[in-house]
Amino acid sequence: MNRKDCILRFKSSLPLIFILHLTSQISRKRGFTVVEFLVSILISLLILGAISVAFIGANRGFQQNKPISQAIQEAQNSVVTLDFLFSRWGVGVPSSNNIPIYIMIYNGTLRTDRNGNPINWQPANLPNGITFPPLNPFWYLAADANGDGKNDTIYFFASLGGTGYVIDCPNPNNAPPCNILSCRLTSNKDNKCYFIFSADGTSIKYYVLGSSDLANDNIDCLDLQNNKTYNTTINVGGLNSGDRFQRVPHLIKIYETPIDSKTSWLTFDRTDLAVDCNDNENATYIGRIRRGSLQITPIGQNSIAPIGQISQNAVELQADFVDENGNVAYRFKKVYAK
């Protein structure tokens, strides 16, 4: 075969070579081989396994941290309760400055005994060693209740209810009704007991609001319009401009209630000093703490406080808030001062 024949034969074979090459490429793209398919499955399983491991780890971490997160949230709510109680410390508390507290009736006159003498108001029964009124409105008692050498219980007086101010009594001889700025004054059976502090500071009267005394019951004073100085009227005699109504205080007790060997409830009691209202509540839970972590330190006094009147107007309270397993989630320490 000469050179010319070879060239002609090669040219005639080019279409066949091209078709064979194209066919091989197409067949290669038509699907995976068995090896390629198994490799792809293996890679997919590895990816799914990695995702599963990551998810399980994240879920385990979430489950481990969930009790701590819940405990921190509960601790923050507990601090709000403590802040509220101490913000009311000393509010509406008269001091024992020889001003008697007389019982007043609706027309402004004082209730008297059979001899015509005004009747002194008397508080509800109190624990031994605690008297009312105290020498100082911001009196408190820090005590070692469980005998471990540190203060773990505190008592103080606080008004938890409404207040109101007499703006004026426009009728002759200050006859009712009088205009009053009411901040949650109410005749509700649990909160109808009030002290009336005279504007000149010379008298304190005890009065139980009747259902028809207030034109508007339990109204707020925060949304008072700018051109208004009062928001309701009161149909009670014997009042003068500047007199202040204040809900009779409670005795507050903050202490520990053991749950088990590791944890306790931070708890408070409230004892209503007004027997006509008798709004008492015992063992109200504030939050879960490490057992024995509650400590009350009178500022300026490092020793255990004896039962009696304490002159300091500041106290430091600390406690370790824990989760349900007893793990410390939040260490609380704060000074409350007046």
Short mmCIF file of C-alpha atoms in Angstrom, two decimals, residues 111-224:
data_model
loop_
_atom_site.label_atom_id
_atom_site.label_comp_id
_atom_site.label_asym_id
_atom_site.label_seq_id
_atom_site.Cartn_x
_atom_site.Cartn_y
_atom_site.Cartn_z
CA ARG A 111 -63.69 56.20 119.10
CA THR A 112 -63.86 56.38 122.89
CA ASP A 113 -64.30 54.03 125.80
CA ARG A 114 -67.16 54.23 128.29
CA ASN A 115 -65.30 56.96 130.15
CA GLY A 116 -65.03 59.11 127.05
CA ASN A 117 -61.29 58.54 126.57
CA PRO A 118 -59.94 58.01 123.02
CA ILE A 119 -59.13 54.37 122.30
CA ASN A 120 -55.56 53.65 121.29
CA TRP A 121 -55.08 51.46 118.25
CA GLN A 122 -53.25 48.19 118.97
CA PRO A 123 -51.27 46.12 116.45
CA ALA A 124 -51.69 42.40 115.87
CA ASN A 125 -49.66 39.96 117.93
CA LEU A 126 -45.95 40.06 117.09
CA PRO A 127 -43.04 37.68 117.82
CA ASN A 128 -41.33 38.05 121.17
CA GLY A 129 -38.96 41.00 121.32
CA ILE A 130 -40.57 42.91 118.43
CA THR A 131 -42.72 45.93 119.21
CA PHE A 132 -44.66 48.42 117.11
CA PRO A 133 -44.21 51.31 116.56
CA PRO A 134 -40.40 50.98 116.56
CA LEU A 135 -37.97 53.68 117.65
CA ASN A 136 -36.95 54.14 114.02
CA PRO A 137 -39.22 53.64 110.97
CA PHE A 138 -36.29 51.82 109.30
CA TRP A 139 -35.83 49.44 112.20
CA TYR A 140 -34.86 45.88 111.37
CA LEU A 141 -33.85 42.79 113.25
CA ALA A 142 -31.15 40.46 111.90
CA ALA A 143 -31.03 37.19 113.80
CA ASP A 144 -29.27 33.82 113.84
CA ALA A 145 -32.20 31.41 113.65
CA ASN A 146 -30.37 28.11 113.07
CA GLY A 147 -27.48 28.69 115.47
CA ASP A 148 -24.61 28.52 112.97
CA GLY A 149 -23.08 31.83 114.05
CA LYS A 150 -24.40 34.08 111.28
CA ASN A 151 -27.53 36.10 110.65
CA ASP A 152 -29.90 34.12 108.44
CA THR A 153 -33.22 35.83 109.18
CA ILE A 154 -34.35 39.44 108.92
CA TYR A 155 -37.48 41.25 110.12
CA PHE A 156 -38.63 44.74 109.15
CA PHE A 157 -41.84 46.75 108.78
CA ALA A 158 -43.17 47.76 105.35
CA SER A 159 -46.40 49.13 103.92
CA LEU A 160 -47.32 47.05 100.86
CA GLY A 161 -50.54 48.86 99.97
CA GLY A 162 -51.81 52.15 98.64
CA THR A 163 -51.37 55.75 99.70
CA GLY A 164 -53.29 58.98 99.23
CA TYR A 165 -53.01 62.73 99.90
CA VAL A 166 -55.82 65.10 100.85
CA ILE A 167 -55.61 68.05 98.44
CA ASP A 168 -58.39 70.19 99.91
CA CYS A 169 -61.80 70.08 101.55
CA PRO A 170 -63.72 72.91 99.81
CA ASN A 171 -66.83 72.79 101.99
CA PRO A 172 -67.21 74.93 105.14
CA ASN A 173 -65.49 73.52 108.24
CA ASN A 174 -63.70 70.99 106.02
CA ALA A 175 -66.88 68.96 105.75
CA PRO A 176 -66.71 66.01 103.35
CA PRO A 177 -66.32 65.18 100.58
CA CYS A 178 -62.67 66.14 100.19
CA ASN A 179 -60.58 66.09 97.03
CA ILE A 180 -57.84 63.49 97.27
CA LEU A 181 -54.98 62.16 95.18
CA SER A 182 -55.40 58.40 95.41
CA CYS A 183 -52.57 56.03 94.60
CA ARG A 184 -54.35 52.67 94.88
CA LEU A 185 -56.45 53.53 97.92
CA THR A 186 -59.05 50.80 98.25
CA SER A 187 -61.85 49.57 100.47
CA ASN A 188 -61.07 45.96 99.53
CA LYS A 189 -61.41 43.74 102.59
CA ASP A 190 -57.69 42.88 102.63
CA ASN A 191 -56.39 46.43 102.19
CA LYS A 192 -58.95 48.79 103.71
CA CYS A 193 -56.90 49.56 106.87
CA TYR A 194 -55.04 52.88 106.86
CA PHE A 195 -53.06 55.26 109.02
CA ILE A 196 -53.88 58.94 108.52
CA PHE A 197 -50.81 61.08 109.19
CA SER A 198 -51.76 64.71 109.86
CA ALA A 199 -50.05 67.37 107.76
CA ASP A 200 -48.62 69.10 110.83
CA GLY A 201 -47.19 65.85 112.25
CA THR A 202 -49.10 66.06 115.52
CA SER A 203 -51.47 63.11 115.16
CA ILE A 204 -51.85 59.65 113.67
CA LYS A 205 -55.28 58.10 113.25
CA TYR A 206 -56.30 54.59 112.31
CA TYR A 207 -59.21 54.31 109.89
CA VAL A 208 -60.95 51.48 108.04
CA LEU A 209 -62.24 52.63 104.65
CA GLY A 210 -65.89 51.84 104.00
CA SER A 211 -67.25 50.62 100.68
CA SER A 212 -68.83 54.02 99.91
CA ASP A 213 -66.04 56.28 101.19
CA LEU A 214 -64.15 56.57 97.90
CA ALA A 215 -65.80 57.87 94.75
CA ASN A 216 -63.30 55.77 92.77
CA ASP A 217 -61.77 52.67 94.29
CA ASN A 218 -58.23 51.45 93.67
CA ILE A 219 -57.32 54.00 90.99
CA ASP A 220 -53.77 54.80 89.93
CA CYS A 221 -52.14 58.21 90.19
CA LEU A 222 -49.57 57.73 87.42
CA ASP A 223 -51.85 58.89 84.59
CA LEU A 224 -52.97 62.09 86.33
#
